Amino acid sequence: MLFALGTPVIDYMIPCPTVQIKAYDLEKGVPNFRPMGIIERIISENEVIVNCPGDNARNVCEGLSFLGSGCVYYGATGTDDEADYLGGLVNEADIPNILLKCDGHTGKIATLISEDKERTFVVDMGVATTIDSLSDEAKQKFDSSDYFYTTIITHFTEDSIACLSSELLEKSKIANKKIVFALESSSLCKLKKKEILALISRHEPLLFGNEQELNAIGGVAEVRKHTPFVVCKQGANGATIYDGEKTAKINPIKTAVVDTTGAGDYFNAGVLHGLMEGKSIGECGKIGAELAARCISLYGARLR
């Protein structure tokens, strides 16, 4: 069973031309952290195609649950109406979860989809990053888990959840759990390169990232000196999975591309499901590709 520490948010999918993204003074194609007022203004000024739960860890848990693997998604929402809405969406997706309610507002992301299908994220994490401990129920689930999942944004954010991520990494190491670490932002990878490489060397996680993220911390060859299992996602070119001396090139599955949001997360889920089932890395990658293809045929990070 996998225990995932996440940052629950509501993701608003909005078609938005590049010229308008520039007018909002946003860096195209990456997360842009802005106050909630700016996000709500962007949402109100544009047509929202769909809103759905966001967060890398949540997406991975949805994928695992969809495939029948055990998981628990742990995070914090606010005390606003959006918290109940988000919790309902997570439950509808059949994701086993423990979502704590904390004073404040639930996180939101305006995902702006430009004419080239690139996504630009405008983010306010709300109370999601303020969680600093495990509830009693979450502690029981964590203790009984075999895998611990965290991400670069969760681990290096300047808030309480970063300390919790560090604590759970150390406990996982002591308990010989398999640690899964996902790279999410090439700019953050570049900024925290030394710290990330040190973390990888210490914990030797199952490491997931795309080419840009892995290149930002030295490239695949360098990263493989620090941990034996590396997944390099290459977008339309598929992915390559490295496990010690073994390598598997994974081809993408052709499908009509509607929106690529979350595709990499669902690929992670498919690979992890395969590992839990004892499959070869080639078989794991194929499951990941199938799940990613299902995701990109829909708007938003979802499988249904």
XYZ file of C-alpha atoms in Angstrom:
304
model
C 0.000 0.000 0.000
C 1.203 3.509 -0.849
C 0.845 6.499 1.489
C 0.912 9.810 -0.407
C 1.475 13.205 1.207
C -0.218 15.804 -0.958
C -1.521 19.336 -1.346
C -5.229 19.161 -2.282
C -6.434 21.946 -4.575
C -9.239 22.643 -7.043
C -8.007 22.975 -10.618
C -9.935 25.287 -12.978
C -9.267 24.485 -16.656
C -9.420 27.635 -18.814
C -8.655 28.085 -22.545
C -6.455 31.178 -22.748
C -4.445 32.553 -25.697
C -0.750 33.227 -25.232
C -1.260 36.969 -25.654
C -3.647 36.985 -22.681
C -1.248 34.927 -20.560
C 1.400 37.572 -21.227
C -1.113 40.304 -20.368
C -1.596 38.653 -16.973
C 2.201 38.949 -16.502
C 2.636 35.186 -16.177
C 5.549 32.970 -17.183
C 4.130 30.580 -19.758
C 4.294 26.832 -19.203
C 5.247 26.799 -15.515
C 3.605 27.303 -12.095
C 3.102 30.984 -11.188
C 2.334 31.547 -7.503
C -0.101 34.425 -7.017
C -2.527 35.664 -4.306
C -6.010 34.143 -4.261
C -7.575 37.434 -5.410
C -5.665 37.315 -8.691
C -6.629 33.690 -9.296
C -10.299 34.394 -8.629
C -10.172 37.373 -11.005
C -8.697 35.207 -13.768
C -11.385 32.575 -13.166
C -14.165 35.194 -13.265
C -12.861 36.804 -16.479
C -12.633 33.580 -18.478
C -14.681 30.546 -19.440
C -13.980 27.564 -17.191
C -14.296 24.342 -19.202
C -14.197 22.084 -16.162
C -12.975 22.132 -12.592
C -11.572 19.061 -10.915
C -9.274 18.098 -8.055
C -5.617 18.891 -8.630
C -2.305 17.755 -7.074
C 0.331 15.304 -8.259
C -0.111 12.967 -5.271
C -3.895 12.908 -5.667
C -3.586 12.034 -9.340
C -1.210 9.189 -8.536
C -3.635 7.853 -5.932
C -6.531 8.047 -8.381
C -4.501 6.051 -10.877
C -3.542 3.429 -8.303
C -7.117 3.106 -7.054
C -8.401 2.860 -10.641
C -5.994 -0.029 -11.249
C -6.817 -1.743 -7.956
C -3.669 -0.972 -5.943
C -3.892 0.086 -2.308
C -3.200 3.713 -1.446
C -4.109 6.542 0.930
C -4.094 10.248 0.032
C -3.344 12.585 2.958
C -3.652 16.370 2.923
C -5.443 19.482 4.167
C -8.326 21.576 2.880
C -9.870 24.755 4.259
C -13.121 25.382 6.111
C -14.838 26.956 3.093
C -17.469 25.592 0.709
C -14.711 24.594 -1.704
C -13.388 22.117 0.884
C -16.643 20.150 0.855
C -16.760 20.310 -2.931
C -13.168 19.094 -3.259
C -13.694 16.316 -0.729
C -16.745 15.160 -2.658
C -14.791 15.047 -5.920
C -11.991 13.033 -4.320
C -14.528 10.549 -2.958
C -16.290 10.328 -6.336
C -12.957 9.292 -7.856
C -12.818 6.388 -5.353
C -9.582 7.625 -3.803
C -9.020 6.402 -0.221
C -8.268 9.646 1.594
C -7.767 11.444 4.869
C -8.381 15.158 4.309
C -8.032 17.364 7.369
C -9.968 20.627 7.583
C -7.817 23.572 8.666
C -8.813 27.200 9.249
C -8.428 29.142 6.012
C -9.187 28.689 2.331
C -8.817 25.668 0.109
C -6.100 25.878 -2.538
C -6.918 26.798 -6.132
C -5.109 26.556 -9.458
C -6.167 28.327 -12.648
C -4.756 26.159 -15.430
C -4.537 28.263 -18.583
C -4.445 26.165 -21.761
C -2.964 28.077 -24.694
C -3.530 27.418 -28.396
C -0.443 25.160 -28.512
C -1.941 22.984 -25.704
C 0.737 24.179 -23.273
C -0.445 24.691 -19.700
C 0.351 27.696 -17.522
C -0.560 27.363 -13.850
C -1.614 30.207 -11.559
C -1.418 28.853 -8.027
C -2.447 29.635 -4.452
C -1.999 26.556 -2.269
C -4.255 27.856 0.521
C -3.965 25.785 3.705
C -2.667 22.724 1.827
C 0.952 23.474 2.742
C 0.266 24.245 6.423
C -0.258 20.658 7.558
C 2.476 19.699 10.032
C 1.625 16.277 11.474
C -0.233 13.038 10.890
C -3.653 12.493 12.395
C -4.063 9.297 14.424
C -5.809 7.631 11.492
C -3.114 8.791 9.068
C -0.362 7.516 11.372
C -1.913 4.051 11.359
C -2.128 4.097 7.563
C 1.431 5.364 7.199
C 2.807 2.731 9.569
C 1.113 -0.050 7.587
C 2.200 1.258 4.172
C 4.947 -0.195 1.980
C 5.548 2.935 -0.129
C 5.796 6.623 0.784
C 5.147 9.198 -1.961
C 6.145 12.861 -1.856
C 7.070 15.539 -4.394
C 9.646 18.261 -4.849
C 7.090 21.058 -4.381
C 5.742 19.462 -1.202
C 9.223 18.827 0.167
C 10.779 22.206 -0.598
C 7.858 24.565 -0.037
C 8.484 27.191 2.627
C 5.763 25.942 4.957
C 5.004 23.267 7.549
C 4.333 20.455 5.086
C 8.020 20.480 4.104
C 8.985 19.524 7.662
C 6.363 16.766 7.650
C 7.714 15.453 4.351
C 11.245 15.354 5.802
C 10.006 13.579 8.921
C 8.147 10.936 6.926
C 11.127 10.386 4.626
C 13.332 9.620 7.624
C 10.714 7.330 9.167
C 10.319 5.564 5.832
C 14.061 5.016 5.596
C 14.186 3.519 9.098
C 11.193 1.271 8.342
C 12.659 0.182 4.973
C 9.671 1.479 3.037
C 10.108 2.139 -0.654
C 10.367 5.904 -1.119
C 8.907 7.541 -4.217
C 10.028 11.065 -5.082
C 8.458 13.040 -7.941
C 10.094 16.041 -9.583
C 7.441 18.606 -10.559
C 9.099 21.872 -11.558
C 12.228 22.361 -13.673
C 12.730 25.851 -12.250
C 12.580 24.540 -8.675
C 14.883 21.663 -9.658
C 17.416 24.183 -10.932
C 17.098 26.302 -7.791
C 17.412 23.328 -5.407
C 19.777 21.151 -7.458
C 22.316 20.475 -4.678
C 19.631 19.782 -2.092
C 17.714 17.436 -4.395
C 20.819 15.438 -5.310
C 21.722 15.146 -1.624
C 18.207 13.949 -0.855
C 18.333 11.388 -3.658
C 21.728 10.126 -2.485
C 20.472 9.691 1.068
C 17.187 7.940 0.319
C 17.731 6.302 -3.117
C 14.077 6.743 -4.066
C 12.122 5.573 -7.049
C 12.610 8.863 -8.905
C 10.105 10.222 -11.444
C 10.702 13.305 -13.589
C 10.495 14.657 -17.114
C 13.520 15.463 -19.267
C 13.570 19.153 -18.344
C 13.405 18.419 -14.619
C 16.083 15.738 -14.743
C 18.351 17.927 -16.883
C 17.975 20.715 -14.317
C 19.612 18.502 -11.676
C 22.400 17.248 -13.933
C 20.787 14.847 -16.394
C 19.867 11.178 -16.265
C 23.454 9.892 -16.220
C 24.310 12.063 -13.209
C 21.099 11.224 -11.354
C 21.667 7.482 -11.836
C 24.876 7.807 -9.824
C 22.694 8.649 -6.832
C 19.741 6.268 -7.196
C 19.259 3.145 -9.329
C 15.606 3.612 -10.329
C 14.863 6.610 -12.560
C 11.879 7.303 -14.798
C 12.501 9.911 -17.511
C 9.226 11.073 -19.084
C 9.593 12.481 -22.603
C 6.122 13.717 -23.480
C 5.048 12.746 -26.987
C 8.215 10.627 -27.271
C 7.158 8.326 -24.444
C 9.501 7.564 -21.560
C 12.593 5.641 -20.535
C 12.760 3.633 -17.322
C 16.120 2.790 -15.742
C 16.479 0.174 -13.013
C 20.109 -0.543 -12.260
C 21.548 -2.129 -15.392
C 18.115 -2.588 -16.967
C 16.561 -0.064 -19.355
C 13.132 0.002 -20.994
C 12.018 2.447 -23.699
C 8.288 3.064 -23.449
C 6.391 4.200 -26.527
C 3.372 6.474 -26.123
C -0.089 5.199 -26.978
C -1.700 7.179 -29.780
C -4.919 8.934 -28.859
C -6.681 12.226 -29.534
C -5.010 14.799 -27.294
C -7.491 17.057 -25.520
C -5.430 18.178 -22.515
C -2.152 16.843 -21.108
C -2.765 17.982 -17.516
C -1.887 15.156 -15.126
C -0.661 12.736 -17.796
C 2.757 12.397 -16.192
C 1.206 11.746 -12.779
C -0.966 8.952 -14.148
C 2.079 7.505 -15.891
C 3.743 7.430 -12.463
C 0.709 5.607 -11.073
C 0.796 2.974 -13.791
C 4.491 2.303 -13.233
C 4.000 2.059 -9.468
C 1.045 -0.305 -9.898
C 3.202 -2.527 -12.067
C 5.999 -2.539 -9.503
C 3.535 -3.465 -6.753
C 2.398 -6.362 -8.947
C 5.985 -7.531 -9.507
C 6.003 -6.792 -13.236
C 9.030 -5.978 -15.413
C 9.902 -2.328 -15.996
C 8.733 -2.657 -19.601
C 5.350 -3.938 -18.451
C 5.191 -1.198 -15.797
C 5.833 1.445 -18.433
C 3.135 0.075 -20.718
C 0.576 0.327 -17.905
C 1.726 3.898 -17.283
C 1.376 4.777 -20.968
C -2.147 3.328 -21.097
C -3.223 5.347 -18.073
C -1.622 8.551 -19.418
C -3.415 8.075 -22.762
C -6.734 7.753 -20.967
C -6.039 11.009 -19.096
C -5.067 13.136 -22.108
C -8.310 12.285 -23.898
C -10.190 14.344 -21.258
C -10.007 17.896 -19.925
C -8.413 18.042 -16.492
C -6.449 15.521 -14.460
C -8.960 12.682 -14.304
C -9.693 9.246 -15.699
C -13.489 9.411 -15.889
